[in-house]
Short mmCIF file of C-alpha atoms in Angstrom, two decimals:
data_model
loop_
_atom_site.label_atom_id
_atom_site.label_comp_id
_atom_site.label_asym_id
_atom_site.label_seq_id
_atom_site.Cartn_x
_atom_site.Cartn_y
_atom_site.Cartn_z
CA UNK A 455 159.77 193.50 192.08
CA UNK A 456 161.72 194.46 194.69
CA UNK A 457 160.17 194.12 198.11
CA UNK A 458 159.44 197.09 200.97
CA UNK A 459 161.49 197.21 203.89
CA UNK A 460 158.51 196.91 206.37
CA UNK A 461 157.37 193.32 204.88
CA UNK A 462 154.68 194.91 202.73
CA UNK A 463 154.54 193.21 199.24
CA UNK A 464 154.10 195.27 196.25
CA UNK A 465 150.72 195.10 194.39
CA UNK A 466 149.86 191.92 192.27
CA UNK A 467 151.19 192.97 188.35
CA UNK A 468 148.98 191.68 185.84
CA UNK A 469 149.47 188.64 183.64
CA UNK A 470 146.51 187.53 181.58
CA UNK A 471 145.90 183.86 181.57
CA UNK A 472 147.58 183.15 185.00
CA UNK A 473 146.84 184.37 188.98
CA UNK A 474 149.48 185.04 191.05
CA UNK A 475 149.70 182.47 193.87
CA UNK A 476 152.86 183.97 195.57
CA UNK A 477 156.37 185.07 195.52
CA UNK A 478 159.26 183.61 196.21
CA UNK A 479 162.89 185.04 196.56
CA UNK A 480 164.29 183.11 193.24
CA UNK A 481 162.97 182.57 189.95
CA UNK A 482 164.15 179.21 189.68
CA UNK A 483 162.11 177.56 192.53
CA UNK A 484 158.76 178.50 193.94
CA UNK A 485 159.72 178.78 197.80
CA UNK A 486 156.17 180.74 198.71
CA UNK A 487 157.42 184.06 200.90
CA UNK A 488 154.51 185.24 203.20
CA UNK A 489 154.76 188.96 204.60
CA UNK A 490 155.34 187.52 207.82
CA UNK A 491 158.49 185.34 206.71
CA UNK A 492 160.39 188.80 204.77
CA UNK A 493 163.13 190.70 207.10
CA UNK A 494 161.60 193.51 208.57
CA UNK A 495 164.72 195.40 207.11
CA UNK A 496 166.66 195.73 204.17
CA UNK A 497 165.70 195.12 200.51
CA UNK A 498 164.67 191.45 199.45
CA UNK A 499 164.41 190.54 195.37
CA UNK A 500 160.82 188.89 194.83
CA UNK A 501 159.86 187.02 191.58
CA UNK A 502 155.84 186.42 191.08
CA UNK A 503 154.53 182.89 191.01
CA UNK A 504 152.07 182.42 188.58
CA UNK A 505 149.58 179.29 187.75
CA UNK A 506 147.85 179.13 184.71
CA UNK A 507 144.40 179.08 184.92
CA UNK A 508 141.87 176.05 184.73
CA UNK A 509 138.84 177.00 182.47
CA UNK A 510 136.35 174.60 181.14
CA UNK A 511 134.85 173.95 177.44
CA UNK A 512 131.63 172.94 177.05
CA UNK A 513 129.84 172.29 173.59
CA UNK A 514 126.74 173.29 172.07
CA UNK A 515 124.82 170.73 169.54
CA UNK A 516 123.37 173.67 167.92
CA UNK A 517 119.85 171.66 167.05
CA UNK A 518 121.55 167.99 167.33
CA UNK A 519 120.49 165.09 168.95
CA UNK A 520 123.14 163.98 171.40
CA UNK A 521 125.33 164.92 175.07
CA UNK A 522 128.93 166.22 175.23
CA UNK A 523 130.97 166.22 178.26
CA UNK A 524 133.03 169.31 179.31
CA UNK A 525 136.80 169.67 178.59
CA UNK A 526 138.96 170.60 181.37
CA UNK A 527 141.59 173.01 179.69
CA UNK A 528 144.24 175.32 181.10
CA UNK A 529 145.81 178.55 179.95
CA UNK A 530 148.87 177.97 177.71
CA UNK A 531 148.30 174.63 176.62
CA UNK A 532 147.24 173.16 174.02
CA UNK A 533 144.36 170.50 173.92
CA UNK A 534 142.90 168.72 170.89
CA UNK A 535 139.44 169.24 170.70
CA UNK A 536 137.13 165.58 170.70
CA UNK A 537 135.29 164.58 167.97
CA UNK A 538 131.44 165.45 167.39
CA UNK A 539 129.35 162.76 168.76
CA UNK A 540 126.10 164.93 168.13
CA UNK A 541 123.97 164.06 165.47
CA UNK A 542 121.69 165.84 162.94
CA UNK A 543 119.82 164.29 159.90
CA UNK A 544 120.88 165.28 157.22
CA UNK A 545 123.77 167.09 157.74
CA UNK A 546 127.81 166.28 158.37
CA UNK A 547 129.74 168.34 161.28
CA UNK A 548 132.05 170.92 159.74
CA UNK A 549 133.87 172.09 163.10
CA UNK A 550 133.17 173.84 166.00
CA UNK A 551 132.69 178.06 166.62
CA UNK A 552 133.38 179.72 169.85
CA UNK A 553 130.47 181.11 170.85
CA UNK A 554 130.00 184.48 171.04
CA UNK A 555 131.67 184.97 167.89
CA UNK A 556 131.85 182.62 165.65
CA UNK A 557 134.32 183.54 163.44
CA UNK A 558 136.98 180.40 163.54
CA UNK A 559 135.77 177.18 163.02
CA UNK A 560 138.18 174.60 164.77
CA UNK A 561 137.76 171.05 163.47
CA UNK A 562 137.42 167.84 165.33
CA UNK A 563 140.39 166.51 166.84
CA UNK A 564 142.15 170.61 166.09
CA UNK A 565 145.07 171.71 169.18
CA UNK A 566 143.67 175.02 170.83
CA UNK A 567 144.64 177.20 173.47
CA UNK A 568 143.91 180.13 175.15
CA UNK A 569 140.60 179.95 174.57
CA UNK A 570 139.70 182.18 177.69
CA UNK A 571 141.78 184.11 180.22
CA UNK A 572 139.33 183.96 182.89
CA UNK A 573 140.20 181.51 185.70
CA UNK A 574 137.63 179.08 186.18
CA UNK A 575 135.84 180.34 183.40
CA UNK A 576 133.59 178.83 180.49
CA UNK A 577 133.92 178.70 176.79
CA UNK A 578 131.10 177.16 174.67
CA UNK A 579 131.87 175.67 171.39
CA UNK A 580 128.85 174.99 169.05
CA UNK A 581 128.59 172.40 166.26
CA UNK A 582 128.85 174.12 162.58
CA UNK A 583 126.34 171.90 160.08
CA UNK A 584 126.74 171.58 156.72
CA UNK A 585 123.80 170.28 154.47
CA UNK A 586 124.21 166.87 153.14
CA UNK A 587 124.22 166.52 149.62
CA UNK A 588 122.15 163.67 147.52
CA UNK A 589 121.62 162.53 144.12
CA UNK A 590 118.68 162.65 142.14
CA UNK A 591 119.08 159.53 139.37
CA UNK A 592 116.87 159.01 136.78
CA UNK A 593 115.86 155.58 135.01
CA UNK A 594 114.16 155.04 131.59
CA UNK A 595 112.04 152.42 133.33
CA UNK A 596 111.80 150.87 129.90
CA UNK A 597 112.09 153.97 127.87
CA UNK A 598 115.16 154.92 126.49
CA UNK A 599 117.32 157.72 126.35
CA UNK A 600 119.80 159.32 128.81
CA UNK A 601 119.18 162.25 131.86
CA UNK A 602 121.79 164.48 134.30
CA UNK A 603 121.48 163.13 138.09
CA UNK A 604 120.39 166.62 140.09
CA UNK A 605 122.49 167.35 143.16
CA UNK A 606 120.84 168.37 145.75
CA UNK A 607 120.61 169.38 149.30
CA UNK A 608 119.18 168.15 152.34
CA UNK A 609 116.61 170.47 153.61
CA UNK A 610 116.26 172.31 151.10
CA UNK A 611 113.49 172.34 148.44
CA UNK A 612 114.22 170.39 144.68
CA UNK A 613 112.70 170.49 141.62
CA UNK A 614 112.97 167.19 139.72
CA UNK A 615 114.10 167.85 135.96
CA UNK A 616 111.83 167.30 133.29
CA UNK A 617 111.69 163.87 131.80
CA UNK A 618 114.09 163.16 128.81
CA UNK A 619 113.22 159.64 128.27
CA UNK A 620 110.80 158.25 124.95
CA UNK A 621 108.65 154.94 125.43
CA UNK A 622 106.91 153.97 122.57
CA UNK A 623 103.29 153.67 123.22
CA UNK A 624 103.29 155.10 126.63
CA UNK A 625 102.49 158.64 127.71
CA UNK A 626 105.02 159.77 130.37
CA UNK A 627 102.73 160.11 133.97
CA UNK A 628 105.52 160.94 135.98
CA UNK A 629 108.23 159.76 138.11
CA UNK A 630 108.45 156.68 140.97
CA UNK A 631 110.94 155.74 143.74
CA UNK A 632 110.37 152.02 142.36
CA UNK A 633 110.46 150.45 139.34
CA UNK A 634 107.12 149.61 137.57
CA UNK A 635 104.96 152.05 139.69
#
């Protein structure tokens, strides 16, 4: 921009991400010119100074058990993400969301930027859970015969399979977590 003769400065242009802290006469250094230090005639060359801005992330358990501490972050560079110390039963951390939207899920430990162009400003990340998943074996328990583990999820209703096994001179009664009950 190219400064008024009267040491008025022009307005501030816009540059998302960044404030302008200044302008200085050469693009190479960042000598700060005030209105008062310009010639009060001629024309004077003035190049914007711009800081990124400092924005914070916070994270959301999203129904876990556990603390996070903010992340300091800044516009235009990249920061890996920490890993989840939440916890919820049953289920493994698949990455994190940026809340209000939700669409990309970063994982632990994943480089982002630019997560906000507001200076001083706050983005929350919340946990993503995925359901654990268990097995469902079943044991003759002096029978014989063989049966298909069940996979199934934590949380979520299961409906043990129908026994497969033979015993000679028993009636099947049902199914244990132990052996012999």
């Amino acid at each position: 921009a190219t400064g008024r003769a009267y040491g008025a400065f022009p307005d501030a242009p816009l540059n998302p991400g960044y404030r302008l802290v200044g302008w200085s006469t050469d693009d190479e250094t960042i000598d700060l010119i005030t209105e008062a230090s310009l010639v009060p005639s001629g024309e004077v060359d003035l190049f914007a100074v711009w800081k990124a801005n400092a924005y914070t992330a916070t994270f959301d358990g999203a129904g876990a058990d556990g603390k996070m501490n903010p992340q300091a972050m800044e516009y235009d560079l990249a920061a890996a993400l920490p890993d989840c110390t939440f916890e919820k039963t049953g289920y493994h951390h698949e990455g994190w969301v940026q809340v209000p939207d939700g669409e990309v899920v970063y994982a632990d430990g994943a480089h982002v930027m630019n997560l906000t162009s507001e200076k001083d400003g706050t983005v929350t990340l919340r946990a993503v859970w995925g359901r654990n998943s268990y097995a469902i074996r079943y044991h003759a328990n002096g029978g014989t015969g063989t049966m298909d583990e069940d996979v199934c999820l934590y949380d979520l209703s299961a409906m043990v399979s129908s026994n497969g096994f033979v015993r000679m001179g028993y009636g099947f009664a049902g199914w244990a977590l132990t052996e012999d009950d």
